[in-house]
mmCIF file of C-alpha atoms and ligand atoms in Angstrom:
data_model
loop_
_atom_site.group_PDB
_atom_site.id
_atom_site.type_symbol
_atom_site.label_atom_id
_atom_site.label_comp_id
_atom_site.label_asym_id
_atom_site.label_seq_id
_atom_site.Cartn_x
_atom_site.Cartn_y
_atom_site.Cartn_z
ATOM 1 C CA MET A 21 151.510 89.836 100.404
ATOM 2 C CA THR A 22 152.421 90.192 103.802
ATOM 3 C CA GLN A 23 150.515 87.759 106.177
ATOM 4 C CA VAL A 24 149.467 89.177 109.654
ATOM 5 C CA ARG A 25 152.342 88.049 112.389
ATOM 6 C CA SER A 26 151.396 87.497 116.068
ATOM 7 C CA ALA A 27 153.070 89.914 117.576
ATOM 8 C CA ALA A 28 151.715 89.343 122.040
ATOM 9 C CA ALA A 29 153.089 92.880 123.085
ATOM 10 C CA GLN A 30 150.236 95.361 120.017
ATOM 11 C CA PRO A 31 147.402 94.708 119.398
ATOM 12 C CA LEU A 32 145.353 92.524 116.797
ATOM 13 C CA LEU A 33 144.043 95.841 115.824
ATOM 14 C CA SER A 34 144.401 99.520 115.893
ATOM 15 C CA VAL A 35 141.751 102.187 113.933
ATOM 16 C CA ASN A 36 143.607 105.906 114.307
ATOM 17 C CA GLY A 37 141.627 109.255 113.349
ATOM 18 C CA LEU A 38 139.172 107.137 110.998
ATOM 19 C CA ARG A 39 136.724 109.559 108.907
ATOM 20 C CA VAL A 40 134.244 107.978 106.533
ATOM 21 C CA GLY A 41 132.421 110.809 103.955
ATOM 22 C CA PHE A 42 130.099 110.172 101.510
ATOM 23 C CA ALA A 43 129.247 112.351 98.528
ATOM 24 C CA SER A 44 126.072 113.696 98.478
ATOM 25 C CA ARG A 45 123.762 116.168 96.463
ATOM 26 C CA SER A 46 123.889 118.361 99.597
ATOM 27 C CA GLY A 47 127.191 118.101 100.462
ATOM 28 C CA LEU A 48 130.061 115.666 101.948
ATOM 29 C CA VAL A 49 128.469 113.462 104.688
ATOM 30 C CA GLN A 50 130.649 112.882 107.081
ATOM 31 C CA ALA A 51 129.805 109.703 108.884
ATOM 32 C CA VAL A 52 132.474 108.903 110.918
ATOM 33 C CA ARG A 53 134.435 111.649 112.679
ATOM 34 C CA ASP A 54 137.469 110.804 114.576
ATOM 35 C CA VAL A 55 137.311 107.502 115.687
ATOM 36 C CA SER A 56 140.142 105.665 117.179
ATOM 37 C CA PHE A 57 140.118 102.460 119.009
ATOM 38 C CA THR A 58 142.247 99.514 119.241
ATOM 39 C CA VAL A 59 141.545 95.676 119.695
ATOM 40 C CA ALA A 60 143.140 92.889 121.717
ATOM 41 C CA ARG A 61 144.264 89.232 120.548
ATOM 42 C CA GLY A 62 141.487 87.144 122.203
ATOM 43 C CA GLU A 63 139.101 90.072 122.954
ATOM 44 C CA VAL A 64 135.936 91.167 122.312
ATOM 45 C CA PHE A 65 135.056 94.898 121.662
ATOM 46 C CA ALA A 66 131.540 96.145 121.838
ATOM 47 C CA VAL A 67 131.146 99.358 119.047
ATOM 48 C CA ILE A 68 127.468 100.280 120.198
ATOM 49 C CA GLY A 69 125.130 103.516 119.152
ATOM 50 C CA GLU A 70 122.083 104.266 117.935
ATOM 51 C CA SER A 71 120.704 103.358 113.977
ATOM 52 C CA GLY A 72 122.735 106.135 111.932
ATOM 53 C CA SER A 73 125.792 106.906 114.646
ATOM 54 C CA GLY A 74 128.253 105.396 112.428
ATOM 55 C CA LYS A 75 129.057 102.015 113.663
ATOM 56 C CA SER A 76 128.103 100.246 110.457
ATOM 57 C CA THR A 77 130.506 102.441 108.524
ATOM 58 C CA VAL A 78 133.764 101.097 110.488
ATOM 59 C CA ALA A 79 132.766 98.018 109.848
ATOM 60 C CA GLN A 80 132.623 98.216 106.256
ATOM 61 C CA ALA A 81 135.960 100.563 106.327
ATOM 62 C CA LEU A 82 137.692 98.125 108.129
ATOM 63 C CA MET A 83 136.500 94.990 105.673
ATOM 64 C CA GLY A 84 137.275 97.231 102.970
ATOM 65 C CA LEU A 85 133.084 96.986 101.383
ATOM 66 C CA LEU A 86 132.518 100.983 101.225
ATOM 67 C CA PRO A 87 131.635 102.162 97.757
ATOM 68 C CA PRO A 88 134.298 104.166 95.515
ATOM 69 C CA SER A 89 132.135 107.256 96.374
ATOM 70 C CA ALA A 90 133.502 107.059 100.146
ATOM 71 C CA THR A 91 136.933 108.549 100.841
ATOM 72 C CA VAL A 92 138.220 106.878 103.771
ATOM 73 C CA GLU A 93 141.049 108.728 105.855
ATOM 74 C CA GLY A 94 142.882 108.102 108.930
ATOM 75 C CA ASN A 95 145.071 105.013 110.038
ATOM 76 C CA MET A 96 144.038 101.298 109.889
ATOM 77 C CA ARG A 97 146.514 98.376 111.290
ATOM 78 C CA LEU A 98 145.811 94.595 111.542
ATOM 79 C CA ASP A 99 148.509 93.485 113.088
ATOM 80 C CA ASP A 100 151.680 95.074 110.854
ATOM 81 C CA LEU A 101 149.727 95.656 108.031
ATOM 82 C CA ASP A 102 148.941 98.865 107.250
ATOM 83 C CA LEU A 103 145.068 98.478 105.869
ATOM 84 C CA MET A 104 145.189 101.413 104.210
ATOM 85 C CA ALA A 105 147.823 100.709 102.089
ATOM 86 C CA LEU A 106 146.566 97.691 100.339
ATOM 87 C CA SER A 107 145.832 97.090 96.846
ATOM 88 C CA LYS A 108 141.810 96.234 96.251
ATOM 89 C CA ARG A 109 142.965 92.782 95.180
ATOM 90 C CA GLU A 110 145.289 92.109 98.621
ATOM 91 C CA ARG A 111 142.497 93.492 100.509
ATOM 92 C CA ARG A 112 140.263 90.652 99.203
ATOM 93 C CA ARG A 113 142.175 88.307 100.084
ATOM 94 C CA LEU A 114 143.009 90.158 103.874
ATOM 95 C CA SER A 115 139.522 90.086 104.525
ATOM 96 C CA GLY A 116 138.693 86.215 103.679
ATOM 97 C CA GLU A 117 141.792 85.109 105.616
ATOM 98 C CA HIS A 118 142.377 86.985 108.098
ATOM 99 C CA MET A 119 139.208 89.044 108.912
ATOM 100 C CA ALA A 120 135.321 88.084 108.306
ATOM 101 C CA LEU A 121 132.256 89.847 108.628
ATOM 102 C CA VAL A 122 128.699 88.778 110.282
ATOM 103 C CA ARG A 123 126.264 90.524 109.056
ATOM 104 C CA GLN A 124 122.879 91.059 110.597
ATOM 105 C CA ASP A 125 120.266 89.998 107.596
ATOM 106 C CA ALA A 126 121.899 86.098 107.049
ATOM 107 C CA LEU A 127 119.192 86.156 104.568
ATOM 108 C CA SER A 128 120.264 88.720 102.275
ATOM 109 C CA ALA A 129 123.979 88.028 103.087
ATOM 110 C CA LEU A 130 123.265 84.000 101.516
ATOM 111 C CA ASN A 131 122.956 83.927 97.574
ATOM 112 C CA PRO A 132 119.867 81.930 97.290
ATOM 113 C CA CYS A 133 120.685 79.760 94.158
ATOM 114 C CA THR A 134 123.365 77.959 95.924
ATOM 115 C CA THR A 135 123.580 75.415 98.897
ATOM 116 C CA VAL A 136 124.774 77.087 102.070
ATOM 117 C CA GLY A 137 127.381 74.322 102.524
ATOM 118 C CA TYR A 138 128.747 75.035 99.163
ATOM 119 C CA GLN A 139 129.062 78.631 99.846
ATOM 120 C CA ILE A 140 130.689 77.638 102.609
ATOM 121 C CA ALA A 141 133.105 74.997 100.640
ATOM 122 C CA GLU A 142 134.067 77.634 97.462
ATOM 123 C CA THR A 143 135.756 79.967 100.468
ATOM 124 C CA LEU A 144 137.696 77.349 100.725
ATOM 125 C CA MET A 145 138.197 76.272 97.281
ATOM 126 C CA VAL A 146 139.008 79.895 96.097
ATOM 127 C CA HIS A 147 141.594 81.170 98.956
ATOM 128 C CA ARG A 148 143.057 77.579 99.756
ATOM 129 C CA GLY A 149 142.944 75.381 96.421
ATOM 130 C CA THR A 150 140.859 72.787 98.735
ATOM 131 C CA THR A 151 139.422 70.305 96.054
ATOM 132 C CA LYS A 152 135.672 70.918 96.170
ATOM 133 C CA ALA A 153 135.030 66.867 98.218
ATOM 134 C CA ALA A 154 137.317 68.316 100.974
ATOM 135 C CA ALA A 155 135.643 71.654 100.921
ATOM 136 C CA MET A 156 132.296 70.416 101.300
ATOM 137 C CA ALA A 157 132.907 67.719 103.880
ATOM 138 C CA GLU A 158 134.946 70.815 105.897
ATOM 139 C CA ALA A 159 131.536 72.718 105.082
ATOM 140 C CA VAL A 160 130.095 69.543 107.227
ATOM 141 C CA ARG A 161 132.025 70.127 109.904
ATOM 142 C CA LEU A 162 132.002 74.213 110.374
ATOM 143 C CA LEU A 163 128.237 73.864 110.132
ATOM 144 C CA ASP A 164 128.093 71.067 112.597
ATOM 145 C CA LEU A 165 130.658 72.992 114.729
ATOM 146 C CA THR A 166 128.135 75.885 114.746
ATOM 147 C CA GLY A 167 125.355 73.908 116.098
ATOM 148 C CA ILE A 168 123.333 72.950 113.012
ATOM 149 C CA PRO A 169 121.855 69.477 113.411
ATOM 150 C CA THR A 170 122.386 67.078 111.054
ATOM 151 C CA ALA A 171 124.611 69.327 109.413
ATOM 152 C CA LYS A 172 125.330 65.819 106.533
ATOM 153 C CA VAL A 173 121.756 66.547 105.311
ATOM 154 C CA ARG A 174 121.383 70.516 105.923
ATOM 155 C CA VAL A 175 124.984 71.121 103.838
ATOM 156 C CA ASN A 176 123.512 70.278 100.275
ATOM 157 C CA GLN A 177 119.880 72.775 101.490
ATOM 158 C CA TYR A 178 119.309 76.031 100.641
ATOM 159 C CA PRO A 179 119.450 79.492 102.322
ATOM 160 C CA HIS A 180 115.261 79.282 102.108
ATOM 161 C CA GLU A 181 115.391 75.877 103.819
ATOM 162 C CA PHE A 182 116.831 77.338 106.931
ATOM 163 C CA SER A 183 115.300 78.553 109.638
ATOM 164 C CA GLY A 184 116.881 82.255 110.420
ATOM 165 C CA GLY A 185 118.917 81.127 113.808
ATOM 166 C CA MET A 186 120.373 78.893 111.694
ATOM 167 C CA ARG A 187 121.324 80.419 108.491
ATOM 168 C CA GLN A 188 122.647 83.210 111.164
ATOM 169 C CA ARG A 189 125.097 80.266 112.244
ATOM 170 C CA ALA A 190 125.524 79.241 108.586
ATOM 171 C CA LEU A 191 126.755 83.085 108.001
ATOM 172 C CA ILE A 192 128.953 82.385 110.998
ATOM 173 C CA ALA A 193 130.507 78.895 109.836
ATOM 174 C CA MET A 194 131.731 80.769 106.269
ATOM 175 C CA ALA A 195 133.065 83.142 108.155
ATOM 176 C CA LEU A 196 134.836 80.886 110.211
ATOM 177 C CA ALA A 197 135.978 78.652 107.231
ATOM 178 C CA LEU A 198 139.582 80.531 106.994
ATOM 179 C CA GLN A 199 139.833 80.915 110.386
ATOM 180 C CA PRO A 200 140.569 84.567 110.428
ATOM 181 C CA ALA A 201 142.298 86.277 113.808
ATOM 182 C CA LEU A 202 139.436 88.826 113.511
ATOM 183 C CA LEU A 203 135.336 88.403 113.336
ATOM 184 C CA ILE A 204 133.039 91.606 112.969
ATOM 185 C CA ALA A 205 130.070 90.779 113.923
ATOM 186 C CA ASP A 206 127.373 93.371 112.755
ATOM 187 C CA GLU A 207 124.172 93.408 114.478
ATOM 188 C CA PRO A 208 124.453 89.246 114.502
ATOM 189 C CA THR A 209 121.264 88.673 116.832
ATOM 190 C CA THR A 210 119.198 91.947 115.677
ATOM 191 C CA ALA A 211 116.756 89.430 113.472
ATOM 192 C CA LEU A 212 116.199 87.053 115.955
ATOM 193 C CA ASP A 213 114.240 86.120 119.306
ATOM 194 C CA ALA A 214 115.840 86.040 122.353
ATOM 195 C CA THR A 215 115.811 82.103 122.854
ATOM 196 C CA ILE A 216 118.273 82.365 119.850
ATOM 197 C CA LYS A 217 120.240 85.300 120.412
ATOM 198 C CA ALA A 218 121.404 83.820 123.284
ATOM 199 C CA GLN A 219 122.438 81.082 121.649
ATOM 200 C CA ILE A 220 124.411 82.860 119.071
ATOM 201 C CA LEU A 221 125.924 84.924 121.524
ATOM 202 C CA ASP A 222 126.927 81.634 123.004
ATOM 203 C CA LEU A 223 128.006 80.391 120.105
ATOM 204 C CA LEU A 224 130.735 83.408 119.480
ATOM 205 C CA LEU A 225 132.274 83.266 122.978
ATOM 206 C CA LYS A 226 132.508 79.233 122.531
ATOM 207 C CA LEU A 227 134.323 79.998 118.865
ATOM 208 C CA ARG A 228 136.793 82.968 120.330
ATOM 209 C CA ALA A 229 138.033 80.941 123.086
ATOM 210 C CA GLU A 230 138.414 77.378 120.994
ATOM 211 C CA PHE A 231 139.638 79.807 117.752
ATOM 212 C CA GLY A 232 141.496 82.753 119.794
ATOM 213 C CA MET A 233 140.026 85.423 117.970
ATOM 214 C CA SER A 234 139.507 88.753 118.562
ATOM 215 C CA ILE A 235 135.857 89.883 117.597
ATOM 216 C CA VAL A 236 134.473 93.093 117.069
ATOM 217 C CA LEU A 237 130.812 93.538 117.621
ATOM 218 C CA ILE A 238 129.082 96.085 116.516
ATOM 219 C CA THR A 239 125.204 96.881 117.999
ATOM 220 C CA HIS A 240 122.603 99.059 119.422
ATOM 221 C CA ASP A 241 122.006 96.698 122.585
ATOM 222 C CA MET A 242 123.704 97.347 126.165
ATOM 223 C CA GLY A 243 122.488 93.855 127.462
ATOM 224 C CA VAL A 244 124.835 91.875 124.241
ATOM 225 C CA VAL A 245 127.360 93.999 125.694
ATOM 226 C CA ALA A 246 127.265 93.828 129.210
ATOM 227 C CA ARG A 247 127.444 89.558 128.100
ATOM 228 C CA MET A 248 129.837 89.466 125.637
ATOM 229 C CA ALA A 249 132.417 92.283 125.345
ATOM 230 C CA ASN A 250 135.737 93.053 127.553
ATOM 231 C CA ARG A 251 135.946 96.870 126.137
ATOM 232 C CA MET A 252 133.146 99.344 124.537
ATOM 233 C CA LEU A 253 133.187 102.099 122.257
ATOM 234 C CA VAL A 254 130.002 104.121 122.519
ATOM 235 C CA MET A 255 129.574 106.408 118.844
ATOM 236 C CA TYR A 256 127.332 109.335 118.773
ATOM 237 C CA ALA A 257 126.544 111.371 115.715
ATOM 238 C CA GLY A 258 130.015 109.490 114.101
ATOM 239 C CA GLN A 259 131.991 109.662 116.844
ATOM 240 C CA GLY A 260 133.462 108.011 119.988
ATOM 241 C CA VAL A 261 132.322 109.232 123.050
ATOM 242 C CA GLU A 262 133.325 107.074 125.145
ATOM 243 C CA THR A 263 135.298 104.110 125.631
ATOM 244 C CA GLY A 264 136.739 101.635 128.455
ATOM 245 C CA GLU A 265 136.414 98.358 130.137
ATOM 246 C CA VAL A 266 132.427 97.598 129.893
ATOM 247 C CA GLY A 267 132.450 97.010 133.918
ATOM 248 C CA MET A 268 133.308 99.921 134.275
ATOM 249 C CA VAL A 269 131.604 102.322 132.018
ATOM 250 C CA PHE A 270 128.300 100.138 132.837
ATOM 251 C CA GLU A 271 129.423 101.032 136.823
ATOM 252 C CA ARG A 272 130.673 104.440 136.084
ATOM 253 C CA PRO A 273 129.779 105.974 132.955
ATOM 254 C CA ALA A 274 131.431 109.440 132.267
ATOM 255 C CA HIS A 275 129.283 110.834 128.949
ATOM 256 C CA PRO A 276 125.979 111.976 129.168
ATOM 257 C CA TYR A 277 124.969 109.949 126.249
ATOM 258 C CA THR A 278 126.337 106.990 127.893
ATOM 259 C CA ARG A 279 124.876 107.163 130.996
ATOM 260 C CA SER A 280 121.152 107.761 128.834
ATOM 261 C CA LEU A 281 121.442 104.603 127.205
ATOM 262 C CA LEU A 282 121.848 102.549 130.832
ATOM 263 C CA ALA A 283 119.017 104.654 132.528
ATOM 264 C CA ALA A 284 117.161 103.207 129.017
ATOM 265 C CA ILE A 285 117.853 100.077 129.546
ATOM 266 C CA PRO A 286 114.794 98.262 130.896
ATOM 267 C CA ARG A 287 115.040 95.954 134.288
ATOM 268 C CA LEU A 288 113.181 93.721 136.910
ATOM 269 C CA GLY A 289 110.986 95.756 138.548
ATOM 270 C CA VAL A 290 111.285 99.043 137.392
ATOM 271 C CA ARG A 291 108.015 99.902 135.007
ATOM 272 C CA ALA A 292 108.454 100.284 131.234
ATOM 273 C CA ASP A 293 106.969 103.276 131.273
ATOM 274 C CA SER A 294 109.166 104.965 134.137
ATOM 275 C CA LEU A 295 112.184 103.973 131.551
ATOM 276 C CA ALA A 296 114.035 107.382 131.063
ATOM 277 C CA ALA A 297 114.317 107.836 127.204
ATOM 278 C CA ILE A 298 116.487 110.336 125.511
ATOM 279 C CA PRO A 299 114.454 113.520 124.559
ATOM 280 C CA GLY A 300 114.494 114.387 120.892
ATOM 281 C CA GLN A 301 116.840 112.579 117.943
ATOM 282 C CA PRO A 302 119.808 112.288 116.257
ATOM 283 C CA PRO A 303 121.287 115.006 114.236
ATOM 284 C CA SER A 304 121.750 114.434 110.915
ATOM 285 C CA PRO A 305 124.910 114.287 108.923
ATOM 286 C CA LEU A 306 124.114 117.029 106.980
ATOM 287 C CA SER A 307 123.339 119.769 109.638
ATOM 288 C CA LEU A 308 125.308 118.784 112.807
ATOM 289 C CA PRO A 309 124.849 121.093 116.165
ATOM 290 C CA ALA A 310 127.486 124.079 116.760
ATOM 291 C CA GLY A 311 130.155 122.229 119.456
ATOM 292 C CA CYS A 312 128.853 119.439 120.928
ATOM 293 C CA PRO A 313 126.757 117.433 119.078
ATOM 294 C CA PHE A 314 125.176 115.712 121.684
ATOM 295 C CA HIS A 315 124.176 119.311 123.281
ATOM 296 C CA PRO A 316 120.053 119.871 121.929
ATOM 297 C CA ARG A 317 119.676 116.265 123.836
ATOM 298 C CA CYS A 318 121.652 116.592 126.974
ATOM 299 C CA GLY A 319 120.629 117.780 130.350
ATOM 300 C CA ARG A 320 124.207 118.821 131.353
ATOM 301 C CA ALA A 321 124.604 121.405 128.522
ATOM 302 C CA GLU A 322 125.440 124.326 129.453
ATOM 303 C CA GLU A 323 126.637 127.640 127.211
ATOM 304 C CA LEU A 324 129.855 126.359 126.140
ATOM 305 C CA CYS A 325 128.737 123.175 124.976
ATOM 306 C CA THR A 326 126.714 124.993 121.775
ATOM 307 C CA GLN A 327 130.103 126.325 121.119
ATOM 308 C CA GLN A 328 133.518 125.127 122.046
ATOM 309 C CA GLN A 329 133.710 120.819 120.298
ATOM 310 C CA PRO A 330 134.856 118.856 124.059
ATOM 311 C CA LYS A 331 138.192 117.052 123.585
ATOM 312 C CA PRO A 332 138.689 113.600 125.312
ATOM 313 C CA LEU A 333 138.571 113.819 129.103
ATOM 314 C CA ILE A 334 141.059 111.111 130.127
ATOM 315 C CA LEU A 335 140.280 109.423 133.278
ATOM 316 C CA ALA A 336 141.037 105.958 135.354
ATOM 317 C CA GLU A 337 141.753 102.379 133.995
ATOM 318 C CA GLY A 338 142.037 103.684 130.142
ATOM 319 C CA GLN A 339 137.788 105.028 129.973
ATOM 320 C CA SER A 340 137.785 108.742 128.454
ATOM 321 C CA ALA A 341 135.255 110.503 127.261
ATOM 322 C CA LEU A 342 134.315 113.359 125.045
ATOM 323 C CA CYS A 343 132.482 115.939 127.177
ATOM 324 C CA HIS A 344 133.374 119.340 128.519
ATOM 325 C CA PHE A 345 132.783 118.398 132.611
ATOM 326 C CA GLN A 346 134.161 115.306 134.460
ATOM 327 C CA PRO A 347 131.106 112.646 135.603
ATOM 328 C CA GLU A 348 129.428 114.165 138.520
ATOM 329 C CA LYS A 349 129.511 112.019 142.168
ATOM 330 C CA ARG A 350 125.050 111.549 141.423
ATOM 331 C CA ASP A 351 126.180 110.096 138.214
ATOM 332 C CA VAL A 352 128.280 106.655 138.826
ATOM 333 C CA ARG A 353 126.923 103.295 139.189
ATOM 334 C CA ILE A 354 123.539 103.854 137.765
ATOM 335 C CA LEU A 355 122.908 100.252 137.380
ATOM 336 C CA ALA A 356 123.578 99.468 141.360
HETATM 337 FE FE1 SF4 B 682 126.543 116.836 127.362
HETATM 338 FE FE2 SF4 B 682 128.029 119.344 127.218
HETATM 339 FE FE3 SF4 B 682 129.229 116.862 128.072
HETATM 340 FE FE4 SF4 B 682 128.209 117.310 125.619
HETATM 341 S S1 SF4 B 682 130.334 118.421 126.585
HETATM 342 S S2 SF4 B 682 127.987 116.006 126.869
HETATM 343 S S3 SF4 B 682 126.480 118.626 125.654
HETATM 344 S S4 SF4 B 682 127.644 118.475 128.804
#
């Protein structure tokens, strides 16, 4: 199989016109519609959106984990590898060696019948042919690296003997075993309390610096994006509706949905009951509104929005938004 090569000029990951559909009794459910983005080497790229926006489907498409019933179209490249052209076997191998996924539910992601250490070691034994003794020693090192105390003892324990935070660290250790170029973290802190969440996010940043890997961070939490990411993609109803540098998007959000998400962030000195909520619910992918899918919830919608799909609005410095209208002056510096 072709190996992933380093080429500083091109992005590590590029996704172009990705579409994912699922056959259902009610027809084709188009969960991801024409999503494009790139991820540079060493970059943390956040994909943010509400539940059902399609962000986890993007992660599964990247990892080749979608069910056979899914139809996937578009282009996905990891360096010079065309992910769409790989066989299932090549894809599995690539997923272990060059891309790894950290899921949100560590308890169900780990095998309850096998020790945590063996689950990490198995990756090395299968992919690298490492002996069991050497692989278990490496599992101890990786658990230690991810901040698990008394790793020599913990390596022989089962997932139920770990706390939620330690299970998440163990999943990260497993993902790091083969030193992937790209780590996809799908809501890695959702089930954790605030202190452990902060520790896991710090750990991911530390490991990124240490291993020089890129991270695609899937989240619904703007606070996590602000803390972690260099660039971001906002998803709504299966589409990427805004992308850009995190500082730029937070400072000057261009899409009304992004502005609504930012306005809903709790802040010191702002009463919880005065936070702006986004009216209504995200649409079902089976019955998307005509025109812009955000129009029933958008405070800025006009007649045009109910009739025509917007085209991307290209703004300064790599920022773009899927909206018919330029951002108004009153919309900028929402967090100031
Ligand atoms: Fe709102 Fe219209 Fe822009 Fe859609 S196109 S986000 S409805 S203003």
